[in-house]
Amino acid sequence: NWGEQVRHAFFHVDAELLAIGLSPSNNVLIYDVQSGIVVRKLTGHGGDITGLLISSDCRWVISSACDRKILTW
């Protein structure tokens, strides 16, 4: 979406997954870098994304935001 800006990003090297936090939607998108396809869209934050992490086993995404929430997906 052209109205969105990337506020934070995390790249999981082994799995070649890229997590990006967008503003103003405050969504987190998980991309498969090889295919360029969004594999997950995570919604639930009420403020700009301030941090992202994909666990080493790729089972979890952890995000933090200006809404003072830390979410585990």
mmJSON file of the N, C-alpha and C atoms, coordinates in Angstrom:
{"data_MODEL":{"atom_site":{
"group_PDB":["ATOM","ATOM","ATOM","ATOM","ATOM","ATOM","ATOM","ATOM","ATOM","ATOM","ATOM","ATOM","ATOM","ATOM","ATOM","ATOM","ATOM","ATOM","ATOM","ATOM","ATOM","ATOM","ATOM","ATOM","ATOM","ATOM","ATOM","ATOM","ATOM","ATOM","ATOM","ATOM","ATOM","ATOM","ATOM","ATOM","ATOM","ATOM","ATOM","ATOM","ATOM","ATOM","ATOM","ATOM","ATOM","ATOM","ATOM","ATOM","ATOM","ATOM","ATOM","ATOM","ATOM","ATOM","ATOM","ATOM","ATOM","ATOM","ATOM","ATOM","ATOM","ATOM","ATOM","ATOM","ATOM","ATOM","ATOM","ATOM","ATOM","ATOM","ATOM","ATOM","ATOM","ATOM","ATOM","ATOM","ATOM","ATOM","ATOM","ATOM","ATOM","ATOM","ATOM","ATOM","ATOM","ATOM","ATOM","ATOM","ATOM","ATOM","ATOM","ATOM","ATOM","ATOM","ATOM","ATOM","ATOM","ATOM","ATOM","ATOM","ATOM","ATOM","ATOM","ATOM","ATOM","ATOM","ATOM","ATOM","ATOM","ATOM","ATOM","ATOM","ATOM","ATOM","ATOM","ATOM","ATOM","ATOM","ATOM","ATOM","ATOM","ATOM","ATOM","ATOM","ATOM","ATOM","ATOM","ATOM","ATOM","ATOM","ATOM","ATOM","ATOM","ATOM","ATOM","ATOM","ATOM","ATOM","ATOM","ATOM","ATOM","ATOM","ATOM","ATOM","ATOM","ATOM","ATOM","ATOM","ATOM","ATOM","ATOM","ATOM","ATOM","ATOM","ATOM","ATOM","ATOM","ATOM","ATOM","ATOM","ATOM","ATOM","ATOM","ATOM","ATOM","ATOM","ATOM","ATOM","ATOM","ATOM","ATOM","ATOM","ATOM","ATOM","ATOM","ATOM","ATOM","ATOM","ATOM","ATOM","ATOM","ATOM","ATOM","ATOM","ATOM","ATOM","ATOM","ATOM","ATOM","ATOM","ATOM","ATOM","ATOM","ATOM","ATOM","ATOM","ATOM","ATOM","ATOM","ATOM","ATOM","ATOM","ATOM","ATOM","ATOM","ATOM","ATOM","ATOM","ATOM","ATOM","ATOM","ATOM","ATOM","ATOM","ATOM","ATOM","ATOM","ATOM","ATOM"],
"id":[1,2,3,4,5,6,7,8,9,10,11,12,13,14,15,16,17,18,19,20,21,22,23,24,25,26,27,28,29,30,31,32,33,34,35,36,37,38,39,40,41,42,43,44,45,46,47,48,49,50,51,52,53,54,55,56,57,58,59,60,61,62,63,64,65,66,67,68,69,70,71,72,73,74,75,76,77,78,79,80,81,82,83,84,85,86,87,88,89,90,91,92,93,94,95,96,97,98,99,100,101,102,103,104,105,106,107,108,109,110,111,112,113,114,115,116,117,118,119,120,121,122,123,124,125,126,127,128,129,130,131,132,133,134,135,136,137,138,139,140,141,142,143,144,145,146,147,148,149,150,151,152,153,154,155,156,157,158,159,160,161,162,163,164,165,166,167,168,169,170,171,172,173,174,175,176,177,178,179,180,181,182,183,184,185,186,187,188,189,190,191,192,193,194,195,196,197,198,199,200,201,202,203,204,205,206,207,208,209,210,211,212,213,214,215,216,217,218,219],
"type_symbol":["N","C","C","N","C","C","N","C","C","N","C","C","N","C","C","N","C","C","N","C","C","N","C","C","N","C","C","N","C","C","N","C","C","N","C","C","N","C","C","N","C","C","N","C","C","N","C","C","N","C","C","N","C","C","N","C","C","N","C","C","N","C","C","N","C","C","N","C","C","N","C","C","N","C","C","N","C","C","N","C","C","N","C","C","N","C","C","N","C","C","N","C","C","N","C","C","N","C","C","N","C","C","N","C","C","N","C","C","N","C","C","N","C","C","N","C","C","N","C","C","N","C","C","N","C","C","N","C","C","N","C","C","N","C","C","N","C","C","N","C","C","N","C","C","N","C","C","N","C","C","N","C","C","N","C","C","N","C","C","N","C","C","N","C","C","N","C","C","N","C","C","N","C","C","N","C","C","N","C","C","N","C","C","N","C","C","N","C","C","N","C","C","N","C","C","N","C","C","N","C","C","N","C","C","N","C","C","N","C","C","N","C","C","N","C","C","N","C","C"],
"label_atom_id":["N","CA","C","N","CA","C","N","CA","C","N","CA","C","N","CA","C","N","CA","C","N","CA","C","N","CA","C","N","CA","C","N","CA","C","N","CA","C","N","CA","C","N","CA","C","N","CA","C","N","CA","C","N","CA","C","N","CA","C","N","CA","C","N","CA","C","N","CA","C","N","CA","C","N","CA","C","N","CA","C","N","CA","C","N","CA","C","N","CA","C","N","CA","C","N","CA","C","N","CA","C","N","CA","C","N","CA","C","N","CA","C","N","CA","C","N","CA","C","N","CA","C","N","CA","C","N","CA","C","N","CA","C","N","CA","C","N","CA","C","N","CA","C","N","CA","C","N","CA","C","N","CA","C","N","CA","C","N","CA","C","N","CA","C","N","CA","C","N","CA","C","N","CA","C","N","CA","C","N","CA","C","N","CA","C","N","CA","C","N","CA","C","N","CA","C","N","CA","C","N","CA","C","N","CA","C","N","CA","C","N","CA","C","N","CA","C","N","CA","C","N","CA","C","N","CA","C","N","CA","C","N","CA","C","N","CA","C","N","CA","C","N","CA","C","N","CA","C","N","CA","C","N","CA","C"],
"label_alt_id":[null,null,null,null,null,null,null,null,null,null,null,null,null,null,null,null,null,null,null,null,null,null,null,null,null,null,null,null,null,null,null,null,null,null,null,null,null,null,null,null,null,null,null,null,null,null,null,null,null,null,null,null,null,null,null,null,null,null,null,null,null,null,null,null,null,null,null,null,null,null,null,null,null,null,null,null,null,null,null,null,null,null,null,null,null,null,null,null,null,null,null,null,null,null,null,null,null,null,null,null,null,null,null,null,null,null,null,null,null,null,null,null,null,null,null,null,null,null,null,null,null,null,null,null,null,null,null,null,null,null,null,null,null,null,null,null,null,null,null,null,null,null,null,null,null,null,null,null,null,null,null,null,null,null,null,null,null,null,null,null,null,null,null,null,null,null,null,null,null,null,null,null,null,null,null,null,null,null,null,null,null,null,null,null,null,null,null,null,null,null,null,null,null,null,null,null,null,null,null,null,null,null,null,null,null,null,null,null,null,null,null,null,null,null,null,null,null,null,null],
"label_comp_id":["ASN","ASN","ASN","TRP","TRP","TRP","GLY","GLY","GLY","GLU","GLU","GLU","GLN","GLN","GLN","VAL","VAL","VAL","ARG","ARG","ARG","HIS","HIS","HIS","ALA","ALA","ALA","PHE","PHE","PHE","PHE","PHE","PHE","HIS","HIS","HIS","VAL","VAL","VAL","ASP","ASP","ASP","ALA","ALA","ALA","GLU","GLU","GLU","LEU","LEU","LEU","LEU","LEU","LEU","ALA","ALA","ALA","ILE","ILE","ILE","GLY","GLY","GLY","LEU","LEU","LEU","SER","SER","SER","PRO","PRO","PRO","SER","SER","SER","ASN","ASN","ASN","ASN","ASN","ASN","VAL","VAL","VAL","LEU","LEU","LEU","ILE","ILE","ILE","TYR","TYR","TYR","ASP","ASP","ASP","VAL","VAL","VAL","GLN","GLN","GLN","SER","SER","SER","GLY","GLY","GLY","ILE","ILE","ILE","VAL","VAL","VAL","VAL","VAL","VAL","ARG","ARG","ARG","LYS","LYS","LYS","LEU","LEU","LEU","THR","THR","THR","GLY","GLY","GLY","HIS","HIS","HIS","GLY","GLY","GLY","GLY","GLY","GLY","ASP","ASP","ASP","ILE","ILE","ILE","THR","THR","THR","GLY","GLY","GLY","LEU","LEU","LEU","LEU","LEU","LEU","ILE","ILE","ILE","SER","SER","SER","SER","SER","SER","ASP","ASP","ASP","CYS","CYS","CYS","ARG","ARG","ARG","TRP","TRP","TRP","VAL","VAL","VAL","ILE","ILE","ILE","SER","SER","SER","SER","SER","SER","ALA","ALA","ALA","CYS","CYS","CYS","ASP","ASP","ASP","ARG","ARG","ARG","LYS","LYS","LYS","ILE","ILE","ILE","LEU","LEU","LEU","THR","THR","THR","TRP","TRP","TRP"],
"label_asym_id":["A","A","A","A","A","A","A","A","A","A","A","A","A","A","A","A","A","A","A","A","A","A","A","A","A","A","A","A","A","A","A","A","A","A","A","A","A","A","A","A","A","A","A","A","A","A","A","A","A","A","A","A","A","A","A","A","A","A","A","A","A","A","A","A","A","A","A","A","A","A","A","A","A","A","A","A","A","A","A","A","A","A","A","A","A","A","A","A","A","A","A","A","A","A","A","A","A","A","A","A","A","A","A","A","A","A","A","A","A","A","A","A","A","A","A","A","A","A","A","A","A","A","A","A","A","A","A","A","A","A","A","A","A","A","A","A","A","A","A","A","A","A","A","A","A","A","A","A","A","A","A","A","A","A","A","A","A","A","A","A","A","A","A","A","A","A","A","A","A","A","A","A","A","A","A","A","A","A","A","A","A","A","A","A","A","A","A","A","A","A","A","A","A","A","A","A","A","A","A","A","A","A","A","A","A","A","A","A","A","A","A","A","A","A","A","A","A","A","A"],
"label_entity_id":["1","1","1","1","1","1","1","1","1","1","1","1","1","1","1","1","1","1","1","1","1","1","1","1","1","1","1","1","1","1","1","1","1","1","1","1","1","1","1","1","1","1","1","1","1","1","1","1","1","1","1","1","1","1","1","1","1","1","1","1","1","1","1","1","1","1","1","1","1","1","1","1","1","1","1","1","1","1","1","1","1","1","1","1","1","1","1","1","1","1","1","1","1","1","1","1","1","1","1","1","1","1","1","1","1","1","1","1","1","1","1","1","1","1","1","1","1","1","1","1","1","1","1","1","1","1","1","1","1","1","1","1","1","1","1","1","1","1","1","1","1","1","1","1","1","1","1","1","1","1","1","1","1","1","1","1","1","1","1","1","1","1","1","1","1","1","1","1","1","1","1","1","1","1","1","1","1","1","1","1","1","1","1","1","1","1","1","1","1","1","1","1","1","1","1","1","1","1","1","1","1","1","1","1","1","1","1","1","1","1","1","1","1","1","1","1","1","1","1"],
"label_seq_id":[1,1,1,2,2,2,3,3,3,4,4,4,5,5,5,6,6,6,7,7,7,8,8,8,9,9,9,10,10,10,11,11,11,12,12,12,13,13,13,14,14,14,15,15,15,16,16,16,17,17,17,18,18,18,19,19,19,20,20,20,21,21,21,22,22,22,23,23,23,24,24,24,25,25,25,26,26,26,27,27,27,28,28,28,29,29,29,30,30,30,31,31,31,32,32,32,33,33,33,34,34,34,35,35,35,36,36,36,37,37,37,38,38,38,39,39,39,40,40,40,41,41,41,42,42,42,43,43,43,44,44,44,45,45,45,46,46,46,47,47,47,48,48,48,49,49,49,50,50,50,51,51,51,52,52,52,53,53,53,54,54,54,55,55,55,56,56,56,57,57,57,58,58,58,59,59,59,60,60,60,61,61,61,62,62,62,63,63,63,64,64,64,65,65,65,66,66,66,67,67,67,68,68,68,69,69,69,70,70,70,71,71,71,72,72,72,73,73,73],
"pdbx_PDB_ins_code":[null,null,null,null,null,null,null,null,null,null,null,null,null,null,null,null,null,null,null,null,null,null,null,null,null,null,null,null,null,null,null,null,null,null,null,null,null,null,null,null,null,null,null,null,null,null,null,null,null,null,null,null,null,null,null,null,null,null,null,null,null,null,null,null,null,null,null,null,null,null,null,null,null,null,null,null,null,null,null,null,null,null,null,null,null,null,null,null,null,null,null,null,null,null,null,null,null,null,null,null,null,null,null,null,null,null,null,null,null,null,null,null,null,null,null,null,null,null,null,null,null,null,null,null,null,null,null,null,null,null,null,null,null,null,null,null,null,null,null,null,null,null,null,null,null,null,null,null,null,null,null,null,null,null,null,null,null,null,null,null,null,null,null,null,null,null,null,null,null,null,null,null,null,null,null,null,null,null,null,null,null,null,null,null,null,null,null,null,null,null,null,null,null,null,null,null,null,null,null,null,null,null,null,null,null,null,null,null,null,null,null,null,null,null,null,null,null,null,null],
"Cartn_x":[0.849,0.0,0.882,0.649,1.499,1.406,0.332,0.189,0.897,1.52,2.182,3.672,4.234,5.669,6.179,7.366,7.999,8.581,8.169,8.654,9.709,9.651,10.629,10.686,11.837,11.987,12.912,12.703,13.562,13.698,14.94,15.192,15.729,15.051,15.496,16.319,17.63,18.553,18.335,18.259,18.164,16.885,15.767,14.48,14.158,14.956,14.723,13.31,12.953,11.684,11.973,11.156,11.282,9.994,10.113,8.972,9.096,8.002,8.014,6.811,7.041,5.974,5.614,4.335,3.864,3.134,3.204,2.454,1.796,0.557,-0.253,-1.114,-1.082,-1.976,-1.563,-0.273,0.284,0.214,0.163,0.176,1.607,1.773,3.048,2.837,3.703,3.654,4.884,4.686,5.784,5.911,7.06,7.325,8.262,7.974,8.924,9.804,11.06,11.942,12.171,12.247,12.471,11.356,10.107,8.964,8.438,8.743,8.217,6.766,6.246,4.841,4.689,3.621,3.269,2.656,3.288,2.796,1.912,2.019,1.167,0.96,-0.241,-0.547,-1.07,-0.366,-0.701,-1.248,-2.43,-3.05,-3.36,-3.306,-3.636,-2.992,-2.014,-1.382,-2.149,-2.113,-2.779,-1.812,-0.559,0.454,1.578,2.491,3.61,4.396,4.821,5.626,7.028,7.526,8.841,9.867,9.417,10.343,9.719,10.545,10.088,11.152,10.7,11.603,10.89,11.592,11.118,11.983,11.347,12.105,13.008,14.04,15.021,14.396,13.31,12.635,11.482,11.281,10.256,8.823,8.642,7.291,6.601,7.359,6.787,7.3,6.409,6.795,6.438,7.355,7.111,7.225,6.224,6.223,5.929,6.494,6.197,5.797,5.044,4.553,4.374,4.116,3.884,2.611,1.787,0.594,0.943,2.268,2.799,2.432,2.223,1.931,3.083,3.317,4.21,3.322,3.246,2.372,3.195,2.754,3.355,2.366,2.813,1.934,2.332],
"Cartn_y":[-1.186,0.0,1.233,2.145,3.323,4.281,4.224,5.119,4.637,3.476,2.886,3.208,3.285,3.45,2.338,1.845,0.837,1.554,1.122,1.717,0.857,-0.445,-1.349,-2.607,-3.271,-4.495,-5.475,-6.759,-7.813,-8.88,-9.285,-10.31,-11.566,-12.694,-13.996,-14.63,-14.649,-15.061,-16.515,-17.416,-18.845,-19.185,-18.62,-18.928,-17.99,-16.949,-15.925,-15.35,-14.975,-14.298,-12.876,-11.951,-10.545,-10.088,-9.572,-8.987,-7.481,-6.822,-5.357,-4.817,-3.743,-3.044,-1.797,-1.643,-0.553,0.524,1.735,2.856,3.56,3.99,4.171,2.975,1.868,0.745,0.001,0.088,-0.619,-2.134,-2.594,-4.023,-4.52,-5.819,-6.483,-7.444,-7.345,-8.257,-9.141,-10.438,-11.386,-11.814,-11.535,-11.876,-13.074,-13.963,-14.978,-14.304,-14.105,-13.331,-14.038,-15.357,-16.109,-15.882,-15.945,-15.823,-14.398,-13.556,-12.194,-12.113,-13.206,-13.295,-12.996,-12.256,-12.05,-13.345,-13.949,-15.22,-15.017,-13.87,-13.551,-12.05,-11.665,-10.282,-10.294,-9.589,-9.581,-8.213,-8.185,-6.934,-6.988,-5.846,-5.823,-4.692,-4.027,-2.909,-1.611,-0.731,0.562,1.721,1.437,2.48,1.971,2.879,2.521,1.346,0.441,-0.707,-0.202,-0.647,-0.21,-1.336,-2.581,-3.696,-4.947,-5.77,-7.035,-8.096,-9.328,-10.464,-11.699,-12.514,-13.841,-14.827,-15.746,-16.701,-17.561,-18.121,-18.903,-20.106,-20.667,-21.807,-21.371,-20.068,-19.466,-19.765,-20.202,-20.485,-19.239,-18.231,-17.065,-15.772,-14.782,-13.41,-12.601,-11.767,-10.894,-9.47,-8.655,-7.256,-6.363,-5.165,-4.14,-2.876,-2.02,-0.814,0.319,1.493,2.689,2.599,1.593,1.399,0.72,0.517,-0.086,-1.559,-2.22,-3.642,-4.412,-5.6,-6.578,-7.766,-8.092,-9.179,-10.35,-11.537,-12.767,-13.411,-13.694,-14.222,-15.647],
"Cartn_z":[0.0,0.0,0.0,-0.904,-1.056,0.115,0.915,2.055,3.303,3.249,4.414,4.423,5.633,5.804,6.7,6.393,7.249,8.455,9.656,10.899,11.578,11.331,11.932,11.078,11.093,10.311,11.032,10.756,11.286,10.21,9.934,8.927,9.605,9.395,9.9,8.786,8.957,7.893,7.481,8.452,8.122,7.362,7.778,7.146,5.989,5.825,4.81,4.91,6.145,6.419,6.836,6.355,6.697,7.361,8.58,9.281,9.193,8.807,8.76,9.519,10.26,10.972,10.198,9.889,9.03,9.82,9.294,9.835,8.658,8.727,9.93,10.333,9.608,9.926,11.193,11.561,12.72,12.554,11.321,11.026,10.916,11.116,10.892,9.727,8.725,7.588,7.627,7.369,7.29,5.827,5.238,3.841,3.75,2.818,2.4,1.349,1.672,0.798,-0.533,-0.531,-1.772,-2.788,-2.306,-3.215,-3.335,-2.344,-2.325,-1.876,-1.328,-0.93,0.56,0.896,2.298,2.812,3.824,4.352,5.585,6.238,7.388,7.469,7.877,8.212,9.641,10.528,11.943,12.328,12.893,13.3,14.787,15.449,16.864,17.637,17.051,17.754,17.499,18.492,18.388,18.281,17.978,17.83,16.948,16.596,15.72,16.284,15.416,15.799,16.171,17.322,17.795,17.822,17.726,17.744,17.163,16.534,15.938,16.132,16.305,16.416,15.891,15.119,14.725,15.496,16.218,17.029,16.152,16.76,15.996,15.292,15.875,15.24,14.326,14.166,13.294,13.743,14.969,15.457,15.987,16.381,17.045,16.427,16.413,16.104,17.344,17.781,18.923,18.434,18.802,18.378,19.569,19.518,20.512,19.76,20.453,19.783,20.78,20.238,21.057,21.897,21.649,22.476,23.802,24.033,25.262,25.397,24.257,24.248,23.624,24.17,23.547,23.21,21.926,21.476,20.96,21.28,20.782,19.838,18.645,17.598,17.301],
"occupancy":[1.0,1.0,1.0,1.0,1.0,1.0,1.0,1.0,1.0,1.0,1.0,1.0,1.0,1.0,1.0,1.0,1.0,1.0,1.0,1.0,1.0,1.0,1.0,1.0,1.0,1.0,1.0,1.0,1.0,1.0,1.0,1.0,1.0,1.0,1.0,1.0,1.0,1.0,1.0,1.0,1.0,1.0,1.0,1.0,1.0,1.0,1.0,1.0,1.0,1.0,1.0,1.0,1.0,1.0,1.0,1.0,1.0,1.0,1.0,1.0,1.0,1.0,1.0,1.0,1.0,1.0,1.0,1.0,1.0,1.0,1.0,1.0,1.0,1.0,1.0,1.0,1.0,1.0,1.0,1.0,1.0,1.0,1.0,1.0,1.0,1.0,1.0,1.0,1.0,1.0,1.0,1.0,1.0,1.0,1.0,1.0,1.0,1.0,1.0,1.0,1.0,1.0,1.0,1.0,1.0,1.0,1.0,1.0,1.0,1.0,1.0,1.0,1.0,1.0,1.0,1.0,1.0,1.0,1.0,1.0,1.0,1.0,1.0,1.0,1.0,1.0,1.0,1.0,1.0,1.0,1.0,1.0,1.0,1.0,1.0,1.0,1.0,1.0,1.0,1.0,1.0,1.0,1.0,1.0,1.0,1.0,1.0,1.0,1.0,1.0,1.0,1.0,1.0,1.0,1.0,1.0,1.0,1.0,1.0,1.0,1.0,1.0,1.0,1.0,1.0,1.0,1.0,1.0,1.0,1.0,1.0,1.0,1.0,1.0,1.0,1.0,1.0,1.0,1.0,1.0,1.0,1.0,1.0,1.0,1.0,1.0,1.0,1.0,1.0,1.0,1.0,1.0,1.0,1.0,1.0,1.0,1.0,1.0,1.0,1.0,1.0,1.0,1.0,1.0,1.0,1.0,1.0,1.0,1.0,1.0,1.0,1.0,1.0,1.0,1.0,1.0,1.0,1.0,1.0],
"B_iso_or_equiv":[0.0,0.0,0.0,0.0,0.0,0.0,0.0,0.0,0.0,0.0,0.0,0.0,0.0,0.0,0.0,0.0,0.0,0.0,0.0,0.0,0.0,0.0,0.0,0.0,0.0,0.0,0.0,0.0,0.0,0.0,0.0,0.0,0.0,0.0,0.0,0.0,0.0,0.0,0.0,0.0,0.0,0.0,0.0,0.0,0.0,0.0,0.0,0.0,0.0,0.0,0.0,0.0,0.0,0.0,0.0,0.0,0.0,0.0,0.0,0.0,0.0,0.0,0.0,0.0,0.0,0.0,0.0,0.0,0.0,0.0,0.0,0.0,0.0,0.0,0.0,0.0,0.0,0.0,0.0,0.0,0.0,0.0,0.0,0.0,0.0,0.0,0.0,0.0,0.0,0.0,0.0,0.0,0.0,0.0,0.0,0.0,0.0,0.0,0.0,0.0,0.0,0.0,0.0,0.0,0.0,0.0,0.0,0.0,0.0,0.0,0.0,0.0,0.0,0.0,0.0,0.0,0.0,0.0,0.0,0.0,0.0,0.0,0.0,0.0,0.0,0.0,0.0,0.0,0.0,0.0,0.0,0.0,0.0,0.0,0.0,0.0,0.0,0.0,0.0,0.0,0.0,0.0,0.0,0.0,0.0,0.0,0.0,0.0,0.0,0.0,0.0,0.0,0.0,0.0,0.0,0.0,0.0,0.0,0.0,0.0,0.0,0.0,0.0,0.0,0.0,0.0,0.0,0.0,0.0,0.0,0.0,0.0,0.0,0.0,0.0,0.0,0.0,0.0,0.0,0.0,0.0,0.0,0.0,0.0,0.0,0.0,0.0,0.0,0.0,0.0,0.0,0.0,0.0,0.0,0.0,0.0,0.0,0.0,0.0,0.0,0.0,0.0,0.0,0.0,0.0,0.0,0.0,0.0,0.0,0.0,0.0,0.0,0.0,0.0,0.0,0.0,0.0,0.0,0.0],
"pdbx_formal_charge":[null,null,null,null,null,null,null,null,null,null,null,null,null,null,null,null,null,null,null,null,null,null,null,null,null,null,null,null,null,null,null,null,null,null,null,null,null,null,null,null,null,null,null,null,null,null,null,null,null,null,null,null,null,null,null,null,null,null,null,null,null,null,null,null,null,null,null,null,null,null,null,null,null,null,null,null,null,null,null,null,null,null,null,null,null,null,null,null,null,null,null,null,null,null,null,null,null,null,null,null,null,null,null,null,null,null,null,null,null,null,null,null,null,null,null,null,null,null,null,null,null,null,null,null,null,null,null,null,null,null,null,null,null,null,null,null,null,null,null,null,null,null,null,null,null,null,null,null,null,null,null,null,null,null,null,null,null,null,null,null,null,null,null,null,null,null,null,null,null,null,null,null,null,null,null,null,null,null,null,null,null,null,null,null,null,null,null,null,null,null,null,null,null,null,null,null,null,null,null,null,null,null,null,null,null,null,null,null,null,null,null,null,null,null,null,null,null,null,null],
"auth_seq_id":[1,1,1,2,2,2,3,3,3,4,4,4,5,5,5,6,6,6,7,7,7,8,8,8,9,9,9,10,10,10,11,11,11,12,12,12,13,13,13,14,14,14,15,15,15,16,16,16,17,17,17,18,18,18,19,19,19,20,20,20,21,21,21,22,22,22,23,23,23,24,24,24,25,25,25,26,26,26,27,27,27,28,28,28,29,29,29,30,30,30,31,31,31,32,32,32,33,33,33,34,34,34,35,35,35,36,36,36,37,37,37,38,38,38,39,39,39,40,40,40,41,41,41,42,42,42,43,43,43,44,44,44,45,45,45,46,46,46,47,47,47,48,48,48,49,49,49,50,50,50,51,51,51,52,52,52,53,53,53,54,54,54,55,55,55,56,56,56,57,57,57,58,58,58,59,59,59,60,60,60,61,61,61,62,62,62,63,63,63,64,64,64,65,65,65,66,66,66,67,67,67,68,68,68,69,69,69,70,70,70,71,71,71,72,72,72,73,73,73],
"auth_comp_id":["ASN","ASN","ASN","TRP","TRP","TRP","GLY","GLY","GLY","GLU","GLU","GLU","GLN","GLN","GLN","VAL","VAL","VAL","ARG","ARG","ARG","HIS","HIS","HIS","ALA","ALA","ALA","PHE","PHE","PHE","PHE","PHE","PHE","HIS","HIS","HIS","VAL","VAL","VAL","ASP","ASP","ASP","ALA","ALA","ALA","GLU","GLU","GLU","LEU","LEU","LEU","LEU","LEU","LEU","ALA","ALA","ALA","ILE","ILE","ILE","GLY","GLY","GLY","LEU","LEU","LEU","SER","SER","SER","PRO","PRO","PRO","SER","SER","SER","ASN","ASN","ASN","ASN","ASN","ASN","VAL","VAL","VAL","LEU","LEU","LEU","ILE","ILE","ILE","TYR","TYR","TYR","ASP","ASP","ASP","VAL","VAL","VAL","GLN","GLN","GLN","SER","SER","SER","GLY","GLY","GLY","ILE","ILE","ILE","VAL","VAL","VAL","VAL","VAL","VAL","ARG","ARG","ARG","LYS","LYS","LYS","LEU","LEU","LEU","THR","THR","THR","GLY","GLY","GLY","HIS","HIS","HIS","GLY","GLY","GLY","GLY","GLY","GLY","ASP","ASP","ASP","ILE","ILE","ILE","THR","THR","THR","GLY","GLY","GLY","LEU","LEU","LEU","LEU","LEU","LEU","ILE","ILE","ILE","SER","SER","SER","SER","SER","SER","ASP","ASP","ASP","CYS","CYS","CYS","ARG","ARG","ARG","TRP","TRP","TRP","VAL","VAL","VAL","ILE","ILE","ILE","SER","SER","SER","SER","SER","SER","ALA","ALA","ALA","CYS","CYS","CYS","ASP","ASP","ASP","ARG","ARG","ARG","LYS","LYS","LYS","ILE","ILE","ILE","LEU","LEU","LEU","THR","THR","THR","TRP","TRP","TRP"],
"auth_asym_id":["A","A","A","A","A","A","A","A","A","A","A","A","A","A","A","A","A","A","A","A","A","A","A","A","A","A","A","A","A","A","A","A","A","A","A","A","A","A","A","A","A","A","A","A","A","A","A","A","A","A","A","A","A","A","A","A","A","A","A","A","A","A","A","A","A","A","A","A","A","A","A","A","A","A","A","A","A","A","A","A","A","A","A","A","A","A","A","A","A","A","A","A","A","A","A","A","A","A","A","A","A","A","A","A","A","A","A","A","A","A","A","A","A","A","A","A","A","A","A","A","A","A","A","A","A","A","A","A","A","A","A","A","A","A","A","A","A","A","A","A","A","A","A","A","A","A","A","A","A","A","A","A","A","A","A","A","A","A","A","A","A","A","A","A","A","A","A","A","A","A","A","A","A","A","A","A","A","A","A","A","A","A","A","A","A","A","A","A","A","A","A","A","A","A","A","A","A","A","A","A","A","A","A","A","A","A","A","A","A","A","A","A","A","A","A","A","A","A","A"],
"auth_atom_id":["N","CA","C","N","CA","C","N","CA","C","N","CA","C","N","CA","C","N","CA","C","N","CA","C","N","CA","C","N","CA","C","N","CA","C","N","CA","C","N","CA","C","N","CA","C","N","CA","C","N","CA","C","N","CA","C","N","CA","C","N","CA","C","N","CA","C","N","CA","C","N","CA","C","N","CA","C","N","CA","C","N","CA","C","N","CA","C","N","CA","C","N","CA","C","N","CA","C","N","CA","C","N","CA","C","N","CA","C","N","CA","C","N","CA","C","N","CA","C","N","CA","C","N","CA","C","N","CA","C","N","CA","C","N","CA","C","N","CA","C","N","CA","C","N","CA","C","N","CA","C","N","CA","C","N","CA","C","N","CA","C","N","CA","C","N","CA","C","N","CA","C","N","CA","C","N","CA","C","N","CA","C","N","CA","C","N","CA","C","N","CA","C","N","CA","C","N","CA","C","N","CA","C","N","CA","C","N","CA","C","N","CA","C","N","CA","C","N","CA","C","N","CA","C","N","CA","C","N","CA","C","N","CA","C","N","CA","C","N","CA","C","N","CA","C","N","CA","C","N","CA","C","N","CA","C"],
"pdbx_PDB_model_num":[1,1,1,1,1,1,1,1,1,1,1,1,1,1,1,1,1,1,1,1,1,1,1,1,1,1,1,1,1,1,1,1,1,1,1,1,1,1,1,1,1,1,1,1,1,1,1,1,1,1,1,1,1,1,1,1,1,1,1,1,1,1,1,1,1,1,1,1,1,1,1,1,1,1,1,1,1,1,1,1,1,1,1,1,1,1,1,1,1,1,1,1,1,1,1,1,1,1,1,1,1,1,1,1,1,1,1,1,1,1,1,1,1,1,1,1,1,1,1,1,1,1,1,1,1,1,1,1,1,1,1,1,1,1,1,1,1,1,1,1,1,1,1,1,1,1,1,1,1,1,1,1,1,1,1,1,1,1,1,1,1,1,1,1,1,1,1,1,1,1,1,1,1,1,1,1,1,1,1,1,1,1,1,1,1,1,1,1,1,1,1,1,1,1,1,1,1,1,1,1,1,1,1,1,1,1,1,1,1,1,1,1,1,1,1,1,1,1,1]
}}}
